[in-house]
Short mmCIF file of C-alpha atoms in Angstrom, two decimals:
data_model
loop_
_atom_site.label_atom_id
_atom_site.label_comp_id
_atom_site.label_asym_id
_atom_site.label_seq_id
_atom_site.Cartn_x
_atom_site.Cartn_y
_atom_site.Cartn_z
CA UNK A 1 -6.94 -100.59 111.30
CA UNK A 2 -7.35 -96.37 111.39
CA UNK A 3 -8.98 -95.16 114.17
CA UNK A 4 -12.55 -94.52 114.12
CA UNK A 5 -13.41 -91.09 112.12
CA UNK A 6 -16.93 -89.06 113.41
CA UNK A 7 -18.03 -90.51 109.77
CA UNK A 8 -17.68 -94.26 110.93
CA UNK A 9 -19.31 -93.05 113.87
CA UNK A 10 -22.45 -91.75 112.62
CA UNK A 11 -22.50 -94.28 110.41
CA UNK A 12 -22.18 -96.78 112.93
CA UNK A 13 -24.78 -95.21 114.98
CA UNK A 14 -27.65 -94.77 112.22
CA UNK A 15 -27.14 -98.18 111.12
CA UNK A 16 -26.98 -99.35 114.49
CA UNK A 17 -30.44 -97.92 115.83
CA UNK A 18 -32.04 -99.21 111.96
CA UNK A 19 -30.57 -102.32 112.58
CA UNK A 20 -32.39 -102.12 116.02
CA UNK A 21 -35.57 -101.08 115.09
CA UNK A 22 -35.78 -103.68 112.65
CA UNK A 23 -35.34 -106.62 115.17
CA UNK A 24 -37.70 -105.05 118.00
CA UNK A 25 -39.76 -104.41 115.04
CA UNK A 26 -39.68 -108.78 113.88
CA UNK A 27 -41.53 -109.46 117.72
CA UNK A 28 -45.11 -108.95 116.75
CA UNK A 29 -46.25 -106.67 119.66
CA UNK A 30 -49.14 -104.40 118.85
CA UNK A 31 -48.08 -101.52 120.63
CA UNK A 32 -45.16 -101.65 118.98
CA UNK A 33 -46.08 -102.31 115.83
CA UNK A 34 -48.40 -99.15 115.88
CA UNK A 35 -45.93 -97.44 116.93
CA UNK A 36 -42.68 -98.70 114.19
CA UNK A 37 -45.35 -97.79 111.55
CA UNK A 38 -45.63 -94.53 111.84
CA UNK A 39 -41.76 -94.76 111.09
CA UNK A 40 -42.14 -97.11 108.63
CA UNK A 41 -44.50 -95.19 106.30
CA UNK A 42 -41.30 -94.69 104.40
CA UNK A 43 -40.71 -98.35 104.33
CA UNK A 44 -37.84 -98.28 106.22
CA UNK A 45 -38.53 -101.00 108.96
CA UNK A 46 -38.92 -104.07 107.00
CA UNK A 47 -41.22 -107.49 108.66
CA UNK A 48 -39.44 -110.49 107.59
CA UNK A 49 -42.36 -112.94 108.50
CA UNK A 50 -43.14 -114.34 104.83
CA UNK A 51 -45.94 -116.59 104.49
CA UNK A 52 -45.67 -116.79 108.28
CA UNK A 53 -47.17 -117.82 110.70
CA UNK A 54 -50.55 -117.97 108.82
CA UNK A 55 -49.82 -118.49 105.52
CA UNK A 56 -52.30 -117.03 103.16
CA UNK A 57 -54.30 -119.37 101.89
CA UNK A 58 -57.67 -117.90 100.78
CA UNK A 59 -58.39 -115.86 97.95
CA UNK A 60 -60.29 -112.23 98.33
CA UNK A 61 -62.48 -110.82 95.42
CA UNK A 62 -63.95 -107.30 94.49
CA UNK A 63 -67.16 -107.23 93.31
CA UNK A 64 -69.22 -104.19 92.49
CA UNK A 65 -73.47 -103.54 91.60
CA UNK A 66 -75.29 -100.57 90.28
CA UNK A 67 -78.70 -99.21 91.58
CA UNK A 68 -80.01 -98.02 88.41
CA UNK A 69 -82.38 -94.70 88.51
CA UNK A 70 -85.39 -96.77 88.91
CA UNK A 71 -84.31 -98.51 91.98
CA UNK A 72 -83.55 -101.84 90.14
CA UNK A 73 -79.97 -103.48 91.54
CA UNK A 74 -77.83 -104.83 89.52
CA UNK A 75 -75.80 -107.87 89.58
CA UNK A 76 -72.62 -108.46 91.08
CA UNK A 77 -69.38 -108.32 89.02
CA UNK A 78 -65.94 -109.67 90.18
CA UNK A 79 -63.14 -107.23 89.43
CA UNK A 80 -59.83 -109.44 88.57
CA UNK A 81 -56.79 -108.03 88.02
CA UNK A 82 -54.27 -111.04 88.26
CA UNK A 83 -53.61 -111.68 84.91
CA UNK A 84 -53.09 -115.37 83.54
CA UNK A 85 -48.93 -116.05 84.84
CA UNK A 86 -46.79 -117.83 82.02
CA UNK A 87 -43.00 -119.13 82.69
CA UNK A 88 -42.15 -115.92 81.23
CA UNK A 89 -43.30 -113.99 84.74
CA UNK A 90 -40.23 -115.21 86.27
CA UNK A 91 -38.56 -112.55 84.38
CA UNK A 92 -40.59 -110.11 83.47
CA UNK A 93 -44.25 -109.63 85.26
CA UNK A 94 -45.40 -106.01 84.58
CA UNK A 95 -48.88 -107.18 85.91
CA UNK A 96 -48.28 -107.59 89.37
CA UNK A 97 -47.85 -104.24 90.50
CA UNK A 98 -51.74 -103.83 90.27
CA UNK A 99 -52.56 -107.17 91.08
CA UNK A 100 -50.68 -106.54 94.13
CA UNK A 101 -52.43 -103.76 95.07
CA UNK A 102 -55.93 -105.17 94.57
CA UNK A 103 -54.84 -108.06 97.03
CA UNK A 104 -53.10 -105.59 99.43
CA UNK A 105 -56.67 -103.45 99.74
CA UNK A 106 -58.39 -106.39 99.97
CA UNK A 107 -56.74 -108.31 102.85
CA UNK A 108 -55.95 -105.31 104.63
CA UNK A 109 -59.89 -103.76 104.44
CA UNK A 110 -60.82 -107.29 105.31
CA UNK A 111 -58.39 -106.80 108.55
CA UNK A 112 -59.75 -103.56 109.13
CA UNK A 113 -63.22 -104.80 109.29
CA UNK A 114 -62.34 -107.74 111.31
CA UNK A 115 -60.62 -105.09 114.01
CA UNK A 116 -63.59 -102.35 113.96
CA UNK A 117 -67.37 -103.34 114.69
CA UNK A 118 -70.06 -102.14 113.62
CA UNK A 119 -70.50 -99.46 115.61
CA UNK A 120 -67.27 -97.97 114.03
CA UNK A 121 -68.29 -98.25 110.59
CA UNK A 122 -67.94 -94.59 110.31
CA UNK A 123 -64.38 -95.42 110.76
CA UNK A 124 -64.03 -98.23 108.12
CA UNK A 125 -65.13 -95.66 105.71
CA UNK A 126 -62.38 -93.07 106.18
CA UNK A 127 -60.04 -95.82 105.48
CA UNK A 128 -57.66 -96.22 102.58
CA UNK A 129 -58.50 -99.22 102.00
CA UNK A 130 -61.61 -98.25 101.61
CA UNK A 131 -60.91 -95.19 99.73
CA UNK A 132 -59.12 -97.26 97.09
CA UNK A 133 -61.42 -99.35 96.83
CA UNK A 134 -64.30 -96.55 96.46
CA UNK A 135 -62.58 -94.59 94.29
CA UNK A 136 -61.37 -97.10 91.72
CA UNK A 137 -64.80 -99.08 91.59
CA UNK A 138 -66.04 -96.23 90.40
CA UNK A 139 -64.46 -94.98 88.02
CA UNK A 140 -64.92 -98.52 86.07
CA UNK A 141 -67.01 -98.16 83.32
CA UNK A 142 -70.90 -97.21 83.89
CA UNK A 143 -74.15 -97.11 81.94
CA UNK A 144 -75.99 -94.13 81.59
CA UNK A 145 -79.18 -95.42 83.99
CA UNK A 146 -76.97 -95.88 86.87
CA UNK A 147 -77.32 -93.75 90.08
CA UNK A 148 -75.07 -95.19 92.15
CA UNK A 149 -72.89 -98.33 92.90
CA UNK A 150 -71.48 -100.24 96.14
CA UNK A 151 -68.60 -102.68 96.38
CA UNK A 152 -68.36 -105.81 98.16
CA UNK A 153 -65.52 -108.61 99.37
CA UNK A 154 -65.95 -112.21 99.22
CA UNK A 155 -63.39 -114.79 100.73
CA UNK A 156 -63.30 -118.29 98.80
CA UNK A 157 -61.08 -121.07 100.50
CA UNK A 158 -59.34 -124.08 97.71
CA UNK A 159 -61.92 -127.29 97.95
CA UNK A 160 -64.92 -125.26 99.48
CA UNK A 161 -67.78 -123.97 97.37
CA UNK A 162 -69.32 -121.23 98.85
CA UNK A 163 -67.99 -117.63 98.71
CA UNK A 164 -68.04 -115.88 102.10
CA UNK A 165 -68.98 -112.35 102.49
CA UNK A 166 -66.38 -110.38 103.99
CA UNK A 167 -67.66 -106.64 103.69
CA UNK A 168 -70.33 -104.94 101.71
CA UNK A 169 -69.96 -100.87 101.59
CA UNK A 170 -72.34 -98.23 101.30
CA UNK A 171 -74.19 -97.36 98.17
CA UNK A 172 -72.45 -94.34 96.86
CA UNK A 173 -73.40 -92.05 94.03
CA UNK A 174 -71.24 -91.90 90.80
CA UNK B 1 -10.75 -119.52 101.89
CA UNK B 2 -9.80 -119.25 98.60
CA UNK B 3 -9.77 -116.22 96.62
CA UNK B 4 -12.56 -116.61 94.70
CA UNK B 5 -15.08 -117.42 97.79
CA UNK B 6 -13.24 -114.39 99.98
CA UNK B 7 -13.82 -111.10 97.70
CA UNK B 8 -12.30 -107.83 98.57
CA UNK B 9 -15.04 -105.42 99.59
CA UNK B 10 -14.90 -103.16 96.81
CA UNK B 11 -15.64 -106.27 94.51
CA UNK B 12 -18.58 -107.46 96.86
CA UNK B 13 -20.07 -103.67 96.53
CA UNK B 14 -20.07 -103.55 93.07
CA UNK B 15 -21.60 -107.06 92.45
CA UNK B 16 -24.55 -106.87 95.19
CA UNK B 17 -25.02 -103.16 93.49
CA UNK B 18 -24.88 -104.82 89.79
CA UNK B 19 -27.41 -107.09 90.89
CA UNK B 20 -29.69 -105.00 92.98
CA UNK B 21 -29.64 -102.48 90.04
CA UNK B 22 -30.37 -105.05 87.73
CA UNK B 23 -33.69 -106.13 89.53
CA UNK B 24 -34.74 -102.24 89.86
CA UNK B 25 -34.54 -101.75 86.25
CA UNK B 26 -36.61 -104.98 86.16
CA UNK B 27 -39.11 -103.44 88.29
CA UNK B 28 -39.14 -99.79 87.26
CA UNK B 29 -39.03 -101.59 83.33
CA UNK B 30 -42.35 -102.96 84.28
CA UNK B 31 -44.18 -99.58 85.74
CA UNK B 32 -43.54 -97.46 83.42
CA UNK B 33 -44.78 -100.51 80.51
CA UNK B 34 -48.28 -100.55 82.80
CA UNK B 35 -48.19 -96.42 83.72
CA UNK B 36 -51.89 -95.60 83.39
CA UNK B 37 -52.19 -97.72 86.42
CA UNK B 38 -50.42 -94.89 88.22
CA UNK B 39 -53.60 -92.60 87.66
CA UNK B 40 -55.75 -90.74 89.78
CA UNK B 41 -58.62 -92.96 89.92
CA UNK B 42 -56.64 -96.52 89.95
CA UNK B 43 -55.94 -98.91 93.01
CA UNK B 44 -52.21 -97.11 92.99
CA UNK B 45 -53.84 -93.64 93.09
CA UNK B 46 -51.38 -90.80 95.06
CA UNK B 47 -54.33 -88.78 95.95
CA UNK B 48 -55.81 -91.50 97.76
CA UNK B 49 -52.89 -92.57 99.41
CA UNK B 50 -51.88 -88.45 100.47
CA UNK B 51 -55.28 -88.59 102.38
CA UNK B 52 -53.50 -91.26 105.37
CA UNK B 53 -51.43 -89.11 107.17
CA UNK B 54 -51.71 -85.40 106.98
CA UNK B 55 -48.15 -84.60 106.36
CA UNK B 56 -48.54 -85.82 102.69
CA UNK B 57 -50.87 -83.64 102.03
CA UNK B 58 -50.18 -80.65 103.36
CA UNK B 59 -47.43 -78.36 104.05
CA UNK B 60 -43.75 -78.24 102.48
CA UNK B 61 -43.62 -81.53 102.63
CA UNK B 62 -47.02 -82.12 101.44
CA UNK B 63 -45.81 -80.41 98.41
CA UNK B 64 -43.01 -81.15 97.56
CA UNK B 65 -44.26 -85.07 97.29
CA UNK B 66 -46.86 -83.83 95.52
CA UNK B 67 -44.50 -82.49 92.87
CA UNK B 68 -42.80 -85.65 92.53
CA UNK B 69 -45.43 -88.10 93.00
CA UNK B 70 -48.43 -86.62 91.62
CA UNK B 71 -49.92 -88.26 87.98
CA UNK B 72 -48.54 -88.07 85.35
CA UNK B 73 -45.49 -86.45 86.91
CA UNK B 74 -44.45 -89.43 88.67
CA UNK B 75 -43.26 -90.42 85.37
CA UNK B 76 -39.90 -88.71 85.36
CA UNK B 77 -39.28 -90.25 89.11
CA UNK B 78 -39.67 -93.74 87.53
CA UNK B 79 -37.52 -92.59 84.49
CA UNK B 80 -35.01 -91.23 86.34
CA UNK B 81 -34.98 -94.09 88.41
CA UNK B 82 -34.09 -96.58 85.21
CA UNK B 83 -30.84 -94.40 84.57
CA UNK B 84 -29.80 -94.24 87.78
CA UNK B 85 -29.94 -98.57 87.33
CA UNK B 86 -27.49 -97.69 84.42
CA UNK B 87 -25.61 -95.01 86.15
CA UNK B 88 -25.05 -97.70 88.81
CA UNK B 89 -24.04 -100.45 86.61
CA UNK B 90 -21.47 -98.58 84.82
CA UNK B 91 -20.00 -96.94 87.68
CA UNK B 92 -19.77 -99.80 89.56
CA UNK B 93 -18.33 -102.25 87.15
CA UNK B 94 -16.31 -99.02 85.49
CA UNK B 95 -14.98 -97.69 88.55
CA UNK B 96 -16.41 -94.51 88.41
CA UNK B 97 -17.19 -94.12 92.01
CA UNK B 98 -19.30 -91.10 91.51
CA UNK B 99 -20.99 -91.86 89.12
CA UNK B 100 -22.22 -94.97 91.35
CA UNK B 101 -22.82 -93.40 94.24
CA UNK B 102 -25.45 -91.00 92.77
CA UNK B 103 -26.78 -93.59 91.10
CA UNK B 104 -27.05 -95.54 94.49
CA UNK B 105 -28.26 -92.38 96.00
CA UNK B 106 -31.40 -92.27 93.62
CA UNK B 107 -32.12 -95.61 93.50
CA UNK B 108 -32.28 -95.70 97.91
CA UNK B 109 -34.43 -92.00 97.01
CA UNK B 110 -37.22 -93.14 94.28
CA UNK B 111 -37.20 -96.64 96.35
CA UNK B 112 -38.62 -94.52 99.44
CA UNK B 113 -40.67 -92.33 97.46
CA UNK B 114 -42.07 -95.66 95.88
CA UNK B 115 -43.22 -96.85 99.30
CA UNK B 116 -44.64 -93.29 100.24
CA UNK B 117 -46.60 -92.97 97.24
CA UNK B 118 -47.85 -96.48 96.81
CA UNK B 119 -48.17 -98.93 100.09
CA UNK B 120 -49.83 -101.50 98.77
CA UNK B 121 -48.55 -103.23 95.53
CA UNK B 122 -44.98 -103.58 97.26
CA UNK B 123 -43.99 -106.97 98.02
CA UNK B 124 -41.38 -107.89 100.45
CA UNK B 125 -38.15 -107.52 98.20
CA UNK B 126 -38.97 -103.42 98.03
CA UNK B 127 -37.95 -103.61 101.86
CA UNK B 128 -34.64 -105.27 101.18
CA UNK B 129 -34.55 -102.81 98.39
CA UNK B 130 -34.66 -99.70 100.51
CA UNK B 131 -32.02 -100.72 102.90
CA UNK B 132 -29.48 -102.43 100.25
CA UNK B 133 -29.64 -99.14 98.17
CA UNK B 134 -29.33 -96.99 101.46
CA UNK B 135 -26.13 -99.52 102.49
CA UNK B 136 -24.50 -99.54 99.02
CA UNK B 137 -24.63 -96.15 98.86
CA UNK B 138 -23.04 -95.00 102.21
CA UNK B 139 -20.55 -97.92 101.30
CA UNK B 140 -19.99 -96.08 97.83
CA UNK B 141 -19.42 -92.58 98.81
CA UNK B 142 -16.98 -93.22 102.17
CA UNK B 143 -15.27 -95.77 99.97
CA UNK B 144 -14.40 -99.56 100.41
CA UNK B 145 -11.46 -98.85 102.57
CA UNK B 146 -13.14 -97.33 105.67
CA UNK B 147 -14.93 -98.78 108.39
CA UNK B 148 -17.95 -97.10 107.88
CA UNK B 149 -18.32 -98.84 104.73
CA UNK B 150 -17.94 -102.20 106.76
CA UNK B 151 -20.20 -101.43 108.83
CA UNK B 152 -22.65 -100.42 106.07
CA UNK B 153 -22.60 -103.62 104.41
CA UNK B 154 -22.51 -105.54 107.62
CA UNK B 155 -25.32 -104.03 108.28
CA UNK B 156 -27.38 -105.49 105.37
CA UNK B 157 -25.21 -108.98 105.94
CA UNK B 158 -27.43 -109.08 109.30
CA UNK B 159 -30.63 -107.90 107.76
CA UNK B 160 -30.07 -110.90 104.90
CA UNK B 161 -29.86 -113.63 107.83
CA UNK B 162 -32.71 -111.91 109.92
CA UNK B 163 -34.71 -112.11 106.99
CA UNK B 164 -34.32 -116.06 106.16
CA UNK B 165 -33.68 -116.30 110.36
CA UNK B 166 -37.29 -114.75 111.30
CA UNK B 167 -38.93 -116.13 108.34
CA UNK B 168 -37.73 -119.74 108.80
CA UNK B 169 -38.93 -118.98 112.87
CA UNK B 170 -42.55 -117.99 112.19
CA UNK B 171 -42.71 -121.08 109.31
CA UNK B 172 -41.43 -123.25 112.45
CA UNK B 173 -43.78 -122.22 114.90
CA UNK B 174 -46.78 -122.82 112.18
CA UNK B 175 -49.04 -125.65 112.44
CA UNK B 176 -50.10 -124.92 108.91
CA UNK B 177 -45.90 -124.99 108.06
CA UNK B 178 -45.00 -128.03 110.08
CA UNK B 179 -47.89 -130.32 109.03
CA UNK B 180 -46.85 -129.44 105.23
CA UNK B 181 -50.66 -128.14 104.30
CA UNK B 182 -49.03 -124.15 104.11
CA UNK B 183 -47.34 -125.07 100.67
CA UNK B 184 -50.54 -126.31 98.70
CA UNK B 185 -52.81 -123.72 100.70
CA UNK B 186 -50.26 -120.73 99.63
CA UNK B 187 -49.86 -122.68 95.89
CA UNK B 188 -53.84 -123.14 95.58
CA UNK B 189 -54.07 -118.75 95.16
CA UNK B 190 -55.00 -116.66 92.52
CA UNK B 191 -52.18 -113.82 94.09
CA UNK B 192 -49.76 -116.75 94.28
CA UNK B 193 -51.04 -120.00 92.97
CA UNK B 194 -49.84 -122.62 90.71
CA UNK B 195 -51.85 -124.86 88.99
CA UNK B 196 -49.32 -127.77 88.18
CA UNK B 197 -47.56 -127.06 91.65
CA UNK B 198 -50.48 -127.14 93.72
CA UNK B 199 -51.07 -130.49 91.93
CA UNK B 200 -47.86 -132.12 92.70
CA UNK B 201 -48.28 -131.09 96.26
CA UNK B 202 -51.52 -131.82 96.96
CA UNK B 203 -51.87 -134.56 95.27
CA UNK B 204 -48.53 -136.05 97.28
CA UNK B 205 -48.69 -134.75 100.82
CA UNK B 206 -45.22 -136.35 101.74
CA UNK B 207 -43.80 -133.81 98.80
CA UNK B 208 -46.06 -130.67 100.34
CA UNK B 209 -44.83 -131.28 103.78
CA UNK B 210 -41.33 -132.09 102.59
CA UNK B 211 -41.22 -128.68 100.83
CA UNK B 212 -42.02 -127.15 103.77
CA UNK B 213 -39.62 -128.50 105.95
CA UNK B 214 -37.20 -127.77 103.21
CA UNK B 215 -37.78 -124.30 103.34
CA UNK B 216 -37.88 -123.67 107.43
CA UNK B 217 -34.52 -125.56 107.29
CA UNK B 218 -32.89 -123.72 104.59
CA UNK B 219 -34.33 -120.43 106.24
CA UNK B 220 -33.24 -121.18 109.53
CA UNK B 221 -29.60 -122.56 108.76
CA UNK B 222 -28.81 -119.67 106.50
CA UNK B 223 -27.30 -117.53 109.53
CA UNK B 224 -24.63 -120.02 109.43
CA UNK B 225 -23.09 -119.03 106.48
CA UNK B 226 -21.28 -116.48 108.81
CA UNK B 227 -19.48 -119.29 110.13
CA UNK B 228 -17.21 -119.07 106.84
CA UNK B 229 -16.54 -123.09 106.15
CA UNK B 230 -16.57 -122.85 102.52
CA UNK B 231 -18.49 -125.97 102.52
CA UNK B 232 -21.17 -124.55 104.16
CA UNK B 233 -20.94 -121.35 102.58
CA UNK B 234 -21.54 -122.55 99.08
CA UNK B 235 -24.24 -124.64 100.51
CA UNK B 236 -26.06 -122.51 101.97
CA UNK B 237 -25.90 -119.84 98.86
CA UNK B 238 -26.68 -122.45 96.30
CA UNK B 239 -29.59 -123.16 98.42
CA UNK B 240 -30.49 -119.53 98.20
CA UNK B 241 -30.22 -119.05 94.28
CA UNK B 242 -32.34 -122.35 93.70
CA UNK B 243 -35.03 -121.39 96.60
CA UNK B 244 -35.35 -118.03 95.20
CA UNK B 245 -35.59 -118.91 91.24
CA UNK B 246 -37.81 -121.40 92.55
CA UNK B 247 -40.40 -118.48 93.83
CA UNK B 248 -39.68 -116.67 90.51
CA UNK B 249 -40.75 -119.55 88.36
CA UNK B 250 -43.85 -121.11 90.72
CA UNK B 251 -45.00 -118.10 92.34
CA UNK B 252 -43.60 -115.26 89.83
CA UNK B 253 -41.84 -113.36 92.47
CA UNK B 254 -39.30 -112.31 90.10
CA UNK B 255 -37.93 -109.28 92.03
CA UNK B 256 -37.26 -111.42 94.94
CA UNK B 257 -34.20 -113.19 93.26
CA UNK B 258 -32.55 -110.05 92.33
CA UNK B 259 -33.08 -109.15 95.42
CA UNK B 260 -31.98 -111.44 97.57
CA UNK B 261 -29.88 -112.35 95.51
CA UNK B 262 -27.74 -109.14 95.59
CA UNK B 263 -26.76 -109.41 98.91
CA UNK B 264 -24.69 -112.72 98.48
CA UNK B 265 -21.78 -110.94 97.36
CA UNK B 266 -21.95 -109.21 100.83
CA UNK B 267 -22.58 -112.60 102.54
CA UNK B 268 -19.57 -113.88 100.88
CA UNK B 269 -17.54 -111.13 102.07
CA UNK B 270 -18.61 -111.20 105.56
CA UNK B 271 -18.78 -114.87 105.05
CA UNK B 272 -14.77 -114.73 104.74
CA UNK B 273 -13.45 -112.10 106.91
CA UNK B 274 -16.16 -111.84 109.90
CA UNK B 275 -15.27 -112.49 113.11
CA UNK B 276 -16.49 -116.09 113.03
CA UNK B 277 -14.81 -116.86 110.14
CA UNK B 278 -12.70 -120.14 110.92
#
């Protein structure tokens, strides 16, 4: 074998510390985790815990209202983006990209809710998340009497029958 | 080891990069079918996501993701993105070495960018993505016969076992894994669910909690493939390719196949001339 070049080297050595990062990165510690993803913005630091160790087993809907320019409140309607799945999504599945992302906001809103109290609501409102969530609920189609609309998440569990609430936001004008 | 279960590295490179490509253009295929959902006011919106960390929205960097990433230029990154998949392909199974690195290059590139610009609505194969494309593409443009390139694809050899090693620990250490309920719980989802799945498991615990034992001890053996007994090796791989169209076809996790997939050719390798090869 040739002796080791600077190339192999630096190789070696960014590989290395990735290859690092990514197994200090597996050990669930908050501060670290905090820490790794402000690296991992980018991605770069990948969490091999699948499914594990809570597997996700609930299911987390959108739902929006309308206060109408009388005052009158609306009902709530479910957003759903996962499309019906056929054997045919094994190859090709061009829906999940935004069915991902609706589940991604959700869960991860949901989390940030679960970690801030009340008190910091200011804070769950400068989330993205939250921002997402705002910002795509309302630009969903509107009738010309409404004033203003608020978004909601609801948790439903397999075999139970009641939805729980998760979150409710703010009423925000359109 | 025979021959055909002990490829030469070159051959190993240009298979995992066939198949990672493969699963990119799968991917990329699918955005630009669904683009609208790329828009401004969408759940994948890039003005949203610039407003989490101030360095995407402001400054030379700010910008210059902005001129990438912003609707409906973001286009041309996903276009680009398909013919670097065929500018990989070709070069790869062509031997034009250039022509696959660059390809590698821009697949690694618009596979970051991806992540910047939309967080959520990755799953977990964009992560293997990032650092196969990254690998492959070192591995490309030093060339097969240096031992940076080793050390490249060694490095996503380990990554592949961590993966099935850490996942296979956390399903372990998982009441919800052990007792068998995680498979119909995970199966009874709109995100993941199967309706004739979660039947068969729920309606038959011993097949729930057998399918989850069958997946902690696939996950956790799969290191061993580094051991090199060709028994073992083809095994453990087989294992793989069945677990992994299994996820396609029950949970639609397409992606995750190609994937995953694509770094067997580097298993195989290291699989045969690692240093615990027998």
């Amino acid at each position: 074998m040739s002796s080791m070049t600077w190339v192999d080297a630096l190789v070696g050595a960014a590989f290395g510390l990735w290859l690092a990062l990514s197994i200090a990165y597996q050990c669930s510690s908050e501060r670290l985790d905090r820490w790794v993803e402000r690296l991992a913005v980018v991605a770069i630091v990948p969490k091999w815990n699948f499914f594990a160790p809570t597997p996700g087993v609930v299911n987390y809907h959108l739902l929006y209202r309308d206060v109408l320019h009388g005052g009158s409140v609306g009902s709530w309607n479910e957003v759903v983006e996962a499309e019906p799945r056929d054997l045919g999504a094994a190859l090709w599945n061009p829906g999940k990209r935004r069915a991902k992302a609706l589940f991604d906001l959700t869960v991860s809103l949901a989390e940030v809710v679960e970690r801030l109290d009340e008190r910091e609501r200011e804070l769950i409102r400068v989330s993205t998340p939250y921002l997402a969530l705002l910002v795509y609920v309302s630009s969903l189609p509107a009738s010309a009497f409404t004033a203003t609309r608020q978004f909601a998440i609801v948790q439903t569990s397999y075999g139970e029958d009641e939805a729980r609430p998760v979150f409710v936001s703010d009423v925000h004008r359109l | 080891m025979s021959d055909l279960f002990a490829p030469e590295l070159s051959l190993a490179i240009a298979g995992s990069g066939v198949l990672g490509a493969v699963g990119a253009a799968i991917t990329t295929s699918e955005d630009l079918r669904r683009f609208p959902q790329f828009d401004d006011e969408g759940l994948l919106s890039w003005q949203v996501t610039q407003l989490s960390a101030p360095w995407m929205a402001r400054g030379v960097v700010g910008r210059g993701l902005d001129a990438v990433l912003a609707y409906p230029r973001f286009r041309a990154v996903l276009v680009t993105r398909l013919l670097a998949c065929v500018a990989t392909v070709v070069g790869l199974l062509g031997g034009v070495r250039p022509v696959a690195a660059l390809g590698l290059v821009v697949l690694a590139t618009s596979t970051v960018l991806l992540s910047i610009r939309n967080p959520f609505g990755v799953d977990g194969s964009h992560q293997l993505a990032v650092l196969l494309f990254a690998s492959l593409a070192v591995a490309t443009i030093v060339g097969p016969d240096t031992l940076a390139a080793r050390l490249a694809v060694w490095f996503v050899v380990i990554q592949a076992c961590l993966s099935y090693l850490v996942a296979g620990y956390y399903k372990l250490i998982s009441p919800a894994w052990r007792s068998g309920l995680a498979l119909p719980g995970i199966l009874s989802t709109r995100q993941y669910g199967n309706e004739q799945a979660h039947r068969l498991v729920s309606e038959r615990r011993w097949v729930a909690r057998l399918g989850c034992w069958a997946v902690i001890v696939f996950e956790l053996a799969f290191p061993l493939v580094l051991l090199g007994d060709p028994t073992l090796v083809v095994a453990l791989l087989l294992a793989g390719v069945s677990f992994h169209a299994g996820t396609a076809v029950v949970m639609s996790l397409n992606v995750f196949f190609w994937m995953f997939v694509a770094t067997y050719p580097l298993v195989l390798w290291a699989a045969a001339s690692g240093p615990l090869a027998g």
